[in-house]
Amino acid sequence: MVENKLSPTSITSNLGTHFIGQRVIYYPSLTSTMEMARQEARLGAGEGTVIIADEQTAGRGRLKRVWVSPKGNIALSVILYPSVVNLPSLIMLSSLAVVHSIEAVTGLKTQIKWPNDVLVNDRKVCGILIESSMRGDLVDYAIIGIGININLRPSDFPEIQSAATSLSAELGRDVSRLMVVRRLLVEVERLYLTLRAGGAIYEEWRDSLMTLGRKIRVKSGKTVYEGVAESVDRDGSLLLRRSNGTLSRIVAGDATLRD
Ligand code: BTN
């Protein structure tokens, strides 16, 4: 039986990070870790403070969607104070940190679907939500929200069953949330320090995207684009080659594979 209890001490002790996850605020149940993280950031919480919940009753996804967040999964938010130039890279950092931690703990092969969905065997296993607040030209705070389906049984949730999977569903056994969370926090810090030191994570993120070279449809606001995903920019935007030969730059959206 896998030990699946989370607590601030079990997450923090001997974690080996300098600041990410050195303060963990844990809730058995919470509306959304994003809301609590925002409150903490406004009160000046230290960089790297983590808000984690066993379940969320109002989990939020990208593009105003609901994020199904039952017990047994990971729902956490990390508070950061990045420079404005590093803000667009948080998308890349978070998805790479998730990919590295899932692969290290489970050995499963993962893929990133632009911009930051992490998939296993073409189904979504993790969603990432980045929110930030600016004060003039400066970043007031940024919050990385990460939801990983660890021990979720997709068949229990018909609304996501066809598109989602979980680590346990893929492996056919329970997975330790604690191991994934700890590794994730170590990876977030490593990549964040790389970024702060001027190191590049863009190339690794670009090369990990399963979307590039594929025929896709992207919904961005009310507009739907179709074409071939040609590349991504350093700020995370997608460069889509349309059938009329023009190149569209899409900053945010939802991609569906069409080939
Ligand atoms: C998405 O793919 O739409 C993003 C999902 C992000 C979910 C995480 S779970 C932790 C944090 N709290 C939330 O309410 N949302 C994010």
XYZ file of N, CA and C and ligand atoms in Angstrom:
793
model
N 0.858 -1.207 0.000
C 0.000 0.000 0.000
C 0.889 1.251 0.000
N 0.605 2.154 -0.904
C 1.416 3.369 -1.028
C 0.978 4.382 0.031
N 1.960 4.986 0.704
C 1.652 6.023 1.700
C 1.208 7.282 0.962
N -0.029 7.677 1.155
C -0.516 8.787 0.356
C -0.963 9.992 1.153
N -0.570 10.028 2.433
C -0.926 11.187 3.267
C 0.034 12.335 2.949
N -0.511 13.527 2.836
C 0.349 14.691 2.642
C 0.323 15.516 3.921
N 1.447 16.091 4.290
C 1.481 17.030 5.407
C 2.653 17.970 5.135
N 2.629 19.166 5.738
C 3.750 20.084 5.513
C 5.082 19.431 5.853
N 5.138 18.689 6.964
C 6.426 18.111 7.359
C 6.882 17.044 6.383
N 5.960 16.182 5.972
C 6.393 15.104 5.067
C 6.869 15.672 3.731
N 6.329 16.794 3.342
C 6.761 17.399 2.070
C 8.096 18.125 2.243
N 8.218 18.840 3.353
C 9.367 19.741 3.520
C 10.634 19.049 4.012
N 10.472 17.996 4.857
C 11.681 17.497 5.531
C 12.668 16.870 4.547
N 13.913 17.315 4.670
C 15.014 16.880 3.790
C 14.695 17.039 2.309
N 13.931 18.067 1.984
C 13.544 18.250 0.581
C 14.759 18.627 -0.269
N 15.676 19.372 0.344
C 16.904 19.710 -0.387
C 16.776 20.948 -1.252
N 15.663 21.697 -1.119
C 15.552 22.949 -1.871
C 15.978 24.119 -0.972
N 16.211 25.267 -1.603
C 16.554 26.457 -0.819
C 15.308 27.217 -0.390
N 14.342 27.315 -1.288
C 13.155 28.093 -0.922
C 11.846 27.494 -1.438
N 11.862 26.786 -2.554
C 10.593 26.233 -3.051
C 10.178 25.083 -2.118
N 8.979 25.208 -1.540
C 8.473 24.146 -0.668
C 9.059 24.154 0.724
N 9.791 25.215 1.068
C 10.296 25.286 2.440
C 9.195 25.724 3.402
N 8.157 26.375 2.841
C 6.945 26.613 3.648
C 5.767 26.009 2.872
N 5.082 25.076 3.524
C 3.951 24.411 2.868
C 2.711 24.633 3.723
N 1.653 25.109 3.083
C 0.389 25.292 3.797
C -0.575 24.249 3.231
N -1.025 23.364 4.100
C -1.814 22.201 3.659
C -3.273 22.314 4.120
N -4.178 21.964 3.248
C -5.613 21.918 3.585
C -6.187 20.580 3.129
N -6.967 19.908 3.981
C -7.642 18.687 3.513
C -8.608 19.008 2.371
N -9.265 20.170 2.471
C -10.215 20.552 1.429
C -10.203 22.079 1.297
N -10.299 22.537 0.068
C -10.184 23.977 -0.195
C -10.968 24.274 -1.465
N -11.473 25.510 -1.598
C -12.134 25.845 -2.865
C -11.116 25.695 -3.994
N -10.038 26.501 -3.930
C -8.984 26.432 -4.946
C -7.676 26.905 -4.317
N -6.616 26.195 -4.581
C -5.314 26.621 -4.036
C -4.896 27.960 -4.640
N -5.446 28.303 -5.813
C -5.089 29.584 -6.445
C -5.580 30.754 -5.584
N -6.803 30.612 -5.055
C -7.372 31.708 -4.245
C -6.537 31.920 -2.992
N -6.204 30.811 -2.342
C -5.448 30.905 -1.093
C -4.041 31.445 -1.374
N -3.449 31.008 -2.490
C -2.104 31.477 -2.834
C -2.129 32.988 -3.103
N -3.191 33.436 -3.739
C -3.297 34.870 -4.023
C -3.364 35.671 -2.715
N -4.173 35.155 -1.776
C -4.262 35.846 -0.478
C -2.907 35.872 0.209
N -2.221 34.728 0.178
C -0.909 34.645 0.836
C 0.098 35.581 0.160
N 0.070 35.627 -1.169
C 1.014 36.485 -1.895
C 0.763 37.952 -1.554
N -0.510 38.316 -1.450
C -0.839 39.711 -1.111
C -0.375 40.074 0.295
N -0.277 39.025 1.150
C 0.214 39.273 2.518
C 1.736 39.203 2.574
N 2.362 38.973 1.405
C 3.827 38.984 1.345
C 4.474 37.652 1.683
N 3.785 36.541 1.415
C 4.367 35.211 1.696
C 5.727 35.082 1.016
N 6.610 34.316 1.610
C 7.951 34.138 1.055
C 7.896 33.443 -0.309
N 8.899 33.722 -1.129
C 8.939 33.072 -2.443
C 9.092 31.564 -2.269
N 8.314 30.822 -3.020
C 8.388 29.361 -2.931
C 7.368 28.755 -1.990
N 6.564 29.615 -1.334
C 5.505 29.094 -0.465
C 4.547 28.251 -1.308
N 4.177 27.096 -0.756
C 3.301 26.165 -1.476
C 1.971 26.046 -0.731
N 0.890 26.136 -1.476
C -0.441 25.847 -0.922
C -0.870 24.540 -1.558
N -1.222 23.574 -0.748
C -1.588 22.265 -1.306
C -2.873 21.773 -0.641
N -3.729 21.126 -1.413
C -4.999 20.637 -0.866
C -5.233 19.204 -1.323
N -5.830 18.421 -0.430
C -6.196 17.051 -0.807
C -7.289 17.047 -1.859
N -8.234 17.978 -1.692
C -9.272 18.107 -2.724
C -9.643 19.571 -2.854
N -10.095 19.948 -4.039
C -10.590 21.304 -4.262
C -12.065 21.210 -4.636
N -12.854 22.108 -4.030
C -14.290 22.078 -4.324
C -14.638 23.026 -5.473
N -13.713 23.910 -5.819
C -13.944 24.813 -6.962
C -12.625 24.978 -7.720
N -12.035 23.857 -8.096
C -10.756 23.881 -8.818
C -10.935 24.608 -10.149
N -9.966 25.449 -10.484
C -10.086 26.246 -11.696
C -9.092 25.812 -12.756
N -9.570 25.725 -14.006
C -8.700 25.393 -15.117
C -8.436 26.619 -15.973
N -7.697 26.429 -17.051
C -7.459 27.512 -17.996
C -8.762 27.848 -18.693
N -8.807 29.054 -19.252
C -9.935 29.494 -20.072
C -11.267 29.322 -19.336
N -11.218 29.637 -18.053
C -12.417 29.652 -17.184
C -13.096 28.280 -17.049
N -12.329 27.208 -17.266
C -12.935 25.888 -17.133
C -12.825 25.400 -15.695
N -13.617 24.354 -15.404
C -13.560 23.731 -14.082
C -12.441 22.700 -14.107
N -11.711 22.571 -12.999
C -10.698 21.520 -12.903
C -11.179 20.497 -11.867
N -11.420 19.285 -12.324
C -11.908 18.210 -11.432
C -10.771 17.839 -10.489
N -11.044 17.954 -9.200
C -9.951 17.908 -8.223
C -10.280 17.068 -6.994
N -10.568 15.771 -7.210
C -10.946 14.943 -6.060
C -9.734 14.522 -5.227
N -10.013 13.941 -4.065
C -8.940 13.395 -3.210
C -8.121 12.370 -3.991
N -6.859 12.268 -3.631
C -6.012 11.260 -4.292
C -5.166 11.836 -5.400
N -5.480 13.098 -5.773
C -4.684 13.779 -6.801
C -3.762 14.801 -6.155
N -3.055 15.532 -6.993
C -2.248 16.644 -6.491
C -2.866 17.936 -6.992
N -3.120 18.860 -6.059
C -3.562 20.211 -6.415
C -2.714 21.161 -5.587
N -1.843 21.892 -6.251
C -0.999 22.803 -5.481
C -0.716 24.083 -6.261
N -0.372 25.122 -5.498
C 0.039 26.394 -6.091
C 1.337 26.829 -5.441
N 2.221 27.396 -6.255
C 3.513 27.875 -5.758
C 3.580 29.384 -6.011
N 3.970 30.125 -4.976
C 4.074 31.586 -5.099
C 5.496 31.966 -5.509
N 5.587 32.767 -6.570
C 6.904 33.213 -7.050
C 6.890 34.731 -7.255
N 8.069 35.310 -7.227
C 8.212 36.742 -7.513
C 9.237 36.906 -8.635
N 8.878 36.507 -9.845
C 9.850 36.544 -10.954
C 10.005 37.953 -11.524
N 11.062 38.135 -12.300
C 11.187 39.402 -13.026
C 10.231 39.326 -14.215
N 9.927 40.496 -14.762
C 8.949 40.523 -15.849
C 9.466 39.756 -17.078
N 10.766 39.774 -17.300
C 11.283 39.047 -18.484
C 11.127 37.535 -18.325
N 11.116 37.058 -17.099
C 10.997 35.608 -16.897
C 9.547 35.120 -16.802
N 8.617 36.065 -16.752
C 7.207 35.682 -16.574
C 6.707 34.706 -17.650
N 6.959 34.981 -18.949
C 6.437 34.047 -19.969
C 7.042 32.647 -19.864
N 8.216 32.544 -19.258
C 8.873 31.236 -19.172
C 8.279 30.342 -18.082
N 7.399 30.893 -17.241
C 6.844 30.054 -16.167
C 6.002 28.908 -16.722
N 5.381 29.141 -17.885
C 4.618 28.079 -18.553
C 5.554 26.920 -18.890
N 6.707 27.289 -19.441
C 7.669 26.264 -19.875
C 8.251 25.551 -18.661
N 8.643 26.352 -17.681
C 9.229 25.806 -16.454
C 8.293 24.789 -15.798
N 7.009 25.163 -15.683
C 6.076 24.300 -14.954
C 5.858 22.992 -15.692
N 5.664 23.075 -17.011
C 5.397 21.815 -17.714
C 6.633 20.925 -17.713
N 7.817 21.527 -17.811
C 9.038 20.692 -17.774
C 9.221 20.073 -16.385
N 8.912 20.844 -15.343
C 9.061 20.302 -13.982
C 8.121 19.106 -13.784
N 6.906 19.222 -14.321
C 5.939 18.118 -14.192
C 6.436 16.885 -14.957
N 6.871 17.124 -16.183
C 7.355 16.034 -17.035
C 8.521 15.304 -16.354
N 9.477 16.083 -15.842
C 10.644 15.460 -15.203
C 10.226 14.662 -13.968
N 9.311 15.226 -13.179
C 8.974 14.529 -11.927
C 8.153 13.270 -12.204
N 7.224 13.337 -13.155
C 6.436 12.135 -13.470
C 7.365 11.048 -14.016
N 8.253 11.440 -14.907
C 9.132 10.428 -15.509
C 10.066 9.836 -14.460
N 10.560 10.700 -13.541
C 11.498 10.202 -12.528
C 10.808 9.253 -11.542
N 9.593 9.585 -11.145
C 8.934 8.776 -10.108
C 8.280 7.525 -10.696
N 7.735 7.633 -11.906
C 6.957 6.494 -12.428
C 7.602 5.796 -13.627
N 8.509 6.480 -14.292
C 9.084 5.904 -15.517
C 8.165 6.040 -16.720
N 6.974 6.649 -16.523
C 6.054 6.822 -17.665
C 6.600 7.867 -18.633
N 6.327 7.666 -19.894
C 6.759 8.618 -20.921
C 5.671 9.676 -21.055
N 6.060 10.941 -20.990
C 5.071 12.027 -21.052
C 5.259 12.866 -22.326
N 4.230 13.625 -22.644
C 4.316 14.558 -23.777
C 3.723 15.892 -23.313
N 4.171 16.992 -23.914
C 3.564 18.296 -23.610
C 2.783 18.745 -24.833
N 1.517 19.073 -24.602
C 0.686 19.631 -25.685
C 0.626 21.142 -25.461
N 0.996 21.910 -26.508
C 1.009 23.364 -26.359
C -0.305 23.878 -25.796
N -0.273 24.798 -24.831
C 0.937 25.366 -24.259
C 1.518 24.561 -23.103
N 0.667 23.963 -22.284
C 1.252 23.305 -21.116
C 0.426 22.160 -20.543
N -0.268 21.447 -21.390
C -0.939 20.231 -20.900
C 0.081 19.103 -20.934
N 0.115 18.327 -19.878
C 1.013 17.168 -19.898
C 0.159 15.917 -20.119
N 0.563 15.127 -21.115
C -0.206 13.949 -21.502
C 0.607 12.681 -21.270
N -0.103 11.594 -21.037
C 0.513 10.264 -21.063
C -0.360 9.435 -22.006
N 0.258 8.799 -22.954
C -0.488 8.037 -23.970
C -1.644 8.845 -24.558
N -1.342 10.107 -24.899
C -2.286 11.009 -25.566
C -3.456 11.472 -24.696
N -3.435 11.175 -23.420
C -4.507 11.680 -22.546
C -3.918 12.587 -21.473
N -4.736 13.551 -21.067
C -4.220 14.582 -20.157
C -4.080 14.054 -18.739
N -2.896 14.257 -18.181
C -2.637 13.786 -16.821
C -2.379 14.975 -15.904
N -2.128 16.145 -16.495
C -1.811 17.322 -15.676
C -2.216 18.598 -16.383
N -2.756 19.522 -15.612
C -3.069 20.852 -16.125
C -2.328 21.903 -15.311
N -1.969 22.977 -15.974
C -1.184 24.028 -15.320
C -1.849 25.374 -15.576
N -1.967 26.137 -14.512
C -2.592 27.457 -14.607
C -1.621 28.467 -13.998
N -1.268 29.491 -14.787
C -0.362 30.519 -14.265
C -1.150 31.815 -14.134
N -1.095 32.412 -12.970
C -1.739 33.714 -12.794
C -0.709 34.687 -12.235
N -0.797 35.924 -12.682
C 0.167 36.888 -12.152
C -0.506 38.226 -11.951
N 0.125 39.028 -11.125
C -0.387 40.364 -10.878
C 0.768 41.337 -11.084
N 0.492 42.419 -11.803
C 1.539 43.399 -12.105
C 1.308 44.657 -11.276
N 2.404 45.310 -10.930
C 2.296 46.641 -10.325
C 3.144 47.547 -11.195
N 2.488 48.308 -12.055
C 3.235 49.081 -13.055
C 3.945 48.108 -13.979
N 5.264 48.298 -14.130
C 6.047 47.435 -15.024
C 6.591 46.216 -14.281
N 6.320 46.120 -13.005
C 6.933 45.048 -12.213
C 5.919 43.960 -11.893
N 6.426 42.749 -11.737
C 5.541 41.654 -11.336
C 5.361 41.750 -9.826
N 4.115 41.827 -9.419
C 3.803 41.867 -7.995
C 3.992 40.451 -7.424
N 3.352 39.503 -8.090
C 3.551 38.090 -7.759
C 3.069 37.238 -8.928
N 3.535 35.995 -8.958
C 3.017 35.024 -9.934
C 2.699 33.748 -9.172
N 1.679 33.074 -9.628
C 1.288 31.812 -8.981
C 1.233 30.728 -10.041
N 1.947 29.653 -9.771
C 1.895 28.486 -10.652
C 0.927 27.505 -10.010
N -0.134 27.152 -10.709
C -1.083 26.156 -10.184
C -0.918 24.864 -10.966
N -0.716 23.777 -10.248
C -0.482 22.494 -10.925
C -1.457 21.449 -10.383
N -2.159 20.822 -11.292
C -3.050 19.721 -10.909
C -2.601 18.461 -11.631
N -2.259 17.432 -10.869
C -1.830 16.172 -11.504
C -2.790 15.067 -11.078
N -3.295 14.346 -12.064
C -4.146 13.197 -11.766
C -3.235 12.046 -11.347
N -3.258 11.752 -10.067
C -2.358 10.707 -9.573
C -3.131 9.394 -9.446
N -4.109 9.382 -8.515
C -4.837 8.125 -8.297
C -6.300 8.237 -8.713
N -6.579 9.157 -9.620
C -7.961 9.331 -10.105
C -8.358 8.157 -11.001
N -9.626 7.727 -10.841
C -10.134 6.698 -11.769
C -10.975 7.417 -12.806
N -10.468 7.551 -14.038
C -11.185 8.350 -15.036
C -12.644 7.919 -15.192
N -12.925 6.625 -15.034
C -14.311 6.172 -15.243
C -15.257 6.726 -14.172
N -14.731 7.230 -13.053
C -15.581 7.846 -12.023
C -16.024 9.251 -12.418
N -15.412 9.798 -13.485
C -15.702 11.186 -13.871
C -16.013 11.253 -15.368
N -17.262 10.918 -15.738
C -17.634 10.848 -17.158
C -17.313 12.119 -17.930
N -17.350 13.277 -17.245
C -17.138 14.550 -17.950
C -15.713 14.693 -18.497
N -14.758 13.938 -17.932
C -13.377 14.060 -18.426
C -12.827 12.723 -18.925
N -13.650 11.687 -18.810
C -13.160 10.317 -19.033
C -12.456 10.112 -20.375
N -13.012 10.715 -21.444
C -12.445 10.417 -22.762
C -11.102 11.109 -22.986
N -10.876 12.218 -22.271
C -9.653 12.985 -22.542
C -8.598 12.859 -21.448
N -8.994 12.310 -20.286
C -8.067 12.338 -19.146
C -7.592 10.951 -18.758
N -6.433 10.946 -18.139
C -5.954 9.716 -17.520
C -5.279 10.092 -16.202
N -4.757 9.101 -15.511
C -4.030 9.375 -14.273
C -2.818 8.456 -14.239
N -1.889 8.775 -13.356
C -0.685 7.949 -13.284
C -1.050 6.527 -12.873
N -1.978 6.397 -11.905
C -2.333 5.045 -11.454
C -3.073 4.276 -12.544
N -3.921 4.977 -13.316
C -4.648 4.291 -14.401
C -3.655 3.773 -15.439
N -2.599 4.538 -15.690
C -1.607 4.110 -16.685
C -0.739 2.972 -16.177
N -0.464 2.999 -14.866
C 0.462 1.996 -14.323
C -0.242 0.754 -13.775
N -1.554 0.909 -13.490
C -2.286 -0.210 -12.891
C -1.917 -0.439 -11.431
N -1.435 0.598 -10.774
C -1.157 0.521 -9.332
C -1.218 1.928 -8.734
N -1.339 1.994 -7.393
C -1.349 3.301 -6.735
C 0.018 3.971 -6.850
N -0.002 5.282 -6.876
C 1.254 6.041 -6.982
C 1.346 6.974 -5.775
N 2.548 7.138 -5.250
C 2.753 7.992 -4.083
C 2.691 9.463 -4.478
N 1.671 10.146 -3.955
C 1.567 11.585 -4.223
C 2.759 12.322 -3.638
N 3.176 11.843 -2.458
C 4.271 12.501 -1.764
C 5.547 12.499 -2.608
N 5.837 11.356 -3.198
C 7.055 11.291 -4.022
C 6.970 12.233 -5.212
N 5.792 12.286 -5.827
C 5.645 13.161 -7.003
C 5.751 14.632 -6.574
N 5.076 15.002 -5.472
C 5.109 16.400 -5.018
C 6.535 16.823 -4.690
N 7.247 15.988 -3.945
C 8.607 16.358 -3.525
C 9.511 16.536 -4.746
N 9.431 15.604 -5.674
C 10.274 15.701 -6.861
C 9.903 16.935 -7.699
N 8.596 17.188 -7.755
C 8.103 18.340 -8.507
C 8.687 19.646 -7.956
N 8.684 19.777 -6.639
C 9.171 21.020 -6.033
C 10.673 21.189 -6.267
N 11.396 20.083 -6.212
C 12.834 20.132 -6.494
C 13.060 20.590 -7.938
N 12.268 20.061 -8.849
C 12.412 20.410 -10.272
C 12.023 21.865 -10.526
N 10.959 22.318 -9.853
C 10.547 23.724 -10.030
C 11.699 24.631 -9.600
N 12.308 24.313 -8.461
C 13.396 25.185 -7.995
C 14.593 25.144 -8.952
N 14.959 23.943 -9.379
C 16.122 23.805 -10.265
C 15.921 24.635 -11.550
N 14.739 24.503 -12.145
C 14.478 25.218 -13.400
C 14.341 26.725 -13.165
N 13.766 27.091 -12.039
C 13.594 28.517 -11.724
C 14.956 29.172 -11.503
N 15.842 28.460 -10.831
C 17.193 28.998 -10.618
C 17.939 29.100 -11.948
N 17.742 28.114 -12.814
C 18.351 28.160 -14.155
C 17.885 29.416 -14.891
N 16.584 29.634 -14.814
C 15.985 30.791 -15.481
C 16.533 32.093 -14.913
N 16.584 32.170 -13.585
C 17.057 33.404 -12.937
C 18.515 33.686 -13.264
N 19.275 32.600 -13.502
C 20.697 32.770 -13.823
C 20.894 33.056 -15.311
N 19.792 33.221 -16.045
C 19.894 33.550 -17.466
C 19.996 32.313 -18.353
N 19.811 31.139 -17.774
C 19.887 29.895 -18.554
C 18.622 29.701 -19.379
N 18.722 28.881 -20.386
C 17.592 28.711 -21.294
C 16.805 27.445 -20.951
N 15.510 27.583 -20.894
C 14.689 26.376 -20.780
C 13.745 26.289 -21.986
N 13.760 27.389 -22.765
C 12.883 27.447 -23.939
C 13.155 26.285 -24.893
N 14.429 26.005 -25.189
C 14.755 24.972 -26.183
C 14.233 23.600 -25.738
N 14.422 23.301 -24.455
C 13.963 21.986 -23.979
C 12.436 21.878 -24.061
N 11.762 22.978 -23.706
C 10.296 22.983 -23.772
C 9.838 22.814 -25.219
N 10.442 23.605 -26.107
C 10.078 23.518 -27.538
C 10.271 22.085 -28.050
N 11.410 21.492 -27.694
C 11.698 20.159 -28.215
C 10.833 19.072 -27.575
N 10.195 19.399 -26.434
C 9.328 18.402 -25.781
C 7.889 18.480 -26.272
N 7.574 19.504 -27.079
C 6.176 19.682 -27.506
C 5.807 18.645 -28.559
N 4.759 17.892 -28.290
C 4.297 16.915 -29.280
C 3.495 17.588 -30.379
N 3.176 18.877 -30.156
C 2.297 19.606 -31.064
C 2.998 20.020 -32.364
N 4.313 20.260 -32.291
C 4.991 20.841 -33.462
C 5.034 19.865 -34.635
N 4.781 20.413 -35.817
C 4.763 19.593 -37.026
C 3.424 18.911 -37.247
N 2.477 19.105 -36.324
C 1.182 18.419 -36.438
C 0.107 19.391 -36.943
N -0.904 18.793 -37.576
C -2.068 19.566 -38.009
C -2.965 19.780 -36.796
N -3.266 21.015 -36.484
C -4.060 21.259 -35.279
C -5.157 22.289 -35.517
N -6.085 22.301 -34.575
C -7.094 23.369 -34.529
C -6.889 24.067 -33.185
N -6.839 25.393 -33.219
C -6.642 26.133 -31.969
C -7.799 27.087 -31.759
N -8.388 26.994 -30.578
C -9.458 27.923 -30.224
C -8.837 28.990 -29.327
N -8.885 30.217 -29.778
C -8.310 31.307 -28.999
C -9.383 32.378 -28.865
N -9.943 32.511 -27.688
C -11.106 33.389 -27.524
C -12.222 32.856 -28.401
N -12.774 33.741 -29.253
C -13.885 33.301 -30.110
C -13.378 32.839 -31.475
N -12.058 32.950 -31.700
C -11.508 32.613 -33.018
C -10.983 31.186 -33.042
N -11.249 30.508 -34.156
C -10.718 29.156 -34.327
C -9.740 29.187 -35.495
N -8.537 28.696 -35.251
C -7.501 28.652 -36.297
C -7.246 27.202 -36.652
N -6.919 26.959 -37.914
C -6.471 25.621 -38.302
C -5.195 25.743 -39.096
N -4.325 24.783 -38.941
C -3.082 24.815 -39.695
C -2.089 23.836 -39.115
N -0.828 24.029 -39.522
C 0.218 23.155 -39.012
C 1.034 23.949 -37.977
N 1.209 23.352 -36.810
C 1.984 24.015 -35.746
C 3.448 24.017 -36.162
N 3.934 25.189 -36.555
C 5.280 25.226 -37.136
C 6.353 25.384 -36.062
N 6.101 26.297 -35.152
C 7.114 26.511 -34.105
C 6.492 27.239 -32.926
N 7.300 27.510 -31.922
C 6.868 28.352 -30.804
C 7.916 29.437 -30.603
N 7.429 30.589 -30.149
C 8.322 31.713 -29.879
C 8.886 31.601 -28.474
N 9.900 32.426 -28.211
C 10.512 32.425 -26.877
C 9.539 32.870 -25.796
N 8.498 33.609 -26.188
C 7.519 34.028 -25.178
C 6.402 32.991 -25.013
N 6.537 31.854 -25.693
C 5.557 30.771 -25.533
C 4.470 30.759 -26.594
N 4.382 31.817 -27.430
C 3.322 31.832 -28.453
C 3.546 30.744 -29.482
N 2.429 30.325 -30.073
C 2.470 29.283 -31.104
C 2.489 29.934 -32.485
N 3.315 29.427 -33.376
C 3.344 29.922 -34.762
C 2.680 28.875 -35.636
N 1.534 29.255 -36.185
C 0.696 28.306 -36.914
C 0.683 28.644 -38.401
N 1.085 27.683 -39.252
C 1.076 27.885 -40.701
C -0.309 27.534 -41.228
N -1.003 28.530 -41.764
C -2.369 28.318 -42.268
C -2.320 27.754 -43.680
N -3.467 27.247 -44.152
C -3.472 26.614 -45.483
C -3.207 27.634 -46.602
N -3.471 28.947 -46.336
C -3.168 29.957 -47.348
C -1.711 30.421 -47.289
N -0.909 29.764 -46.458
C 0.522 30.053 -46.414
C 0.932 31.079 -45.366
N -0.048 31.801 -44.788
C 0.323 32.824 -43.790
C 0.643 32.166 -42.445
N 1.403 32.923 -41.650
C 1.796 32.418 -40.336
C 1.050 33.215 -39.264
N 0.284 32.522 -38.409
C -0.428 33.214 -37.326
C 0.303 32.980 -36.016
N 0.368 34.043 -35.233
C 1.011 33.947 -33.922
C -0.096 33.922 -32.867
N -0.177 32.829 -32.123
C -1.273 32.681 -31.164
C -0.699 32.673 -29.748
N -1.144 33.631 -28.962
C -0.562 33.811 -27.623
C -1.149 32.814 -26.624
N -2.467 32.610 -26.709
C -3.100 31.689 -25.760
C -4.225 30.968 -26.464
N -4.475 29.744 -26.098
C -5.571 29.011 -26.719
C -5.548 27.564 -26.330
N -6.440 26.846 -26.989
C -6.610 25.449 -26.678
C -6.413 24.658 -27.964
N -5.446 23.771 -28.000
C -5.116 23.079 -29.251
C -5.703 21.665 -29.279
N -6.245 21.295 -30.437
C -6.708 19.925 -30.651
C -5.983 19.375 -31.861
N -5.502 18.160 -31.744
C -4.795 17.568 -32.878
C -5.803 17.148 -33.928
N -5.452 17.372 -35.206
C -6.385 17.061 -36.297
C -5.851 15.995 -37.226
N -4.630 15.499 -36.992
C -4.104 14.493 -37.935
C -4.149 13.098 -37.339
C -5.963 23.441 -17.071
O -5.441 22.523 -17.703
O -7.029 23.945 -17.462
C -5.265 23.971 -15.851
C -5.657 23.248 -14.604
C -4.959 23.767 -13.372
C -5.420 23.066 -12.124
C -4.633 23.449 -10.908
S -4.944 22.402 -9.538
C -4.100 23.488 -8.490
C -4.494 24.886 -8.896
N -5.725 25.266 -8.255
C -6.712 25.456 -9.143
O -7.872 25.789 -8.862
N -6.259 25.228 -10.382
C -4.864 24.862 -10.387
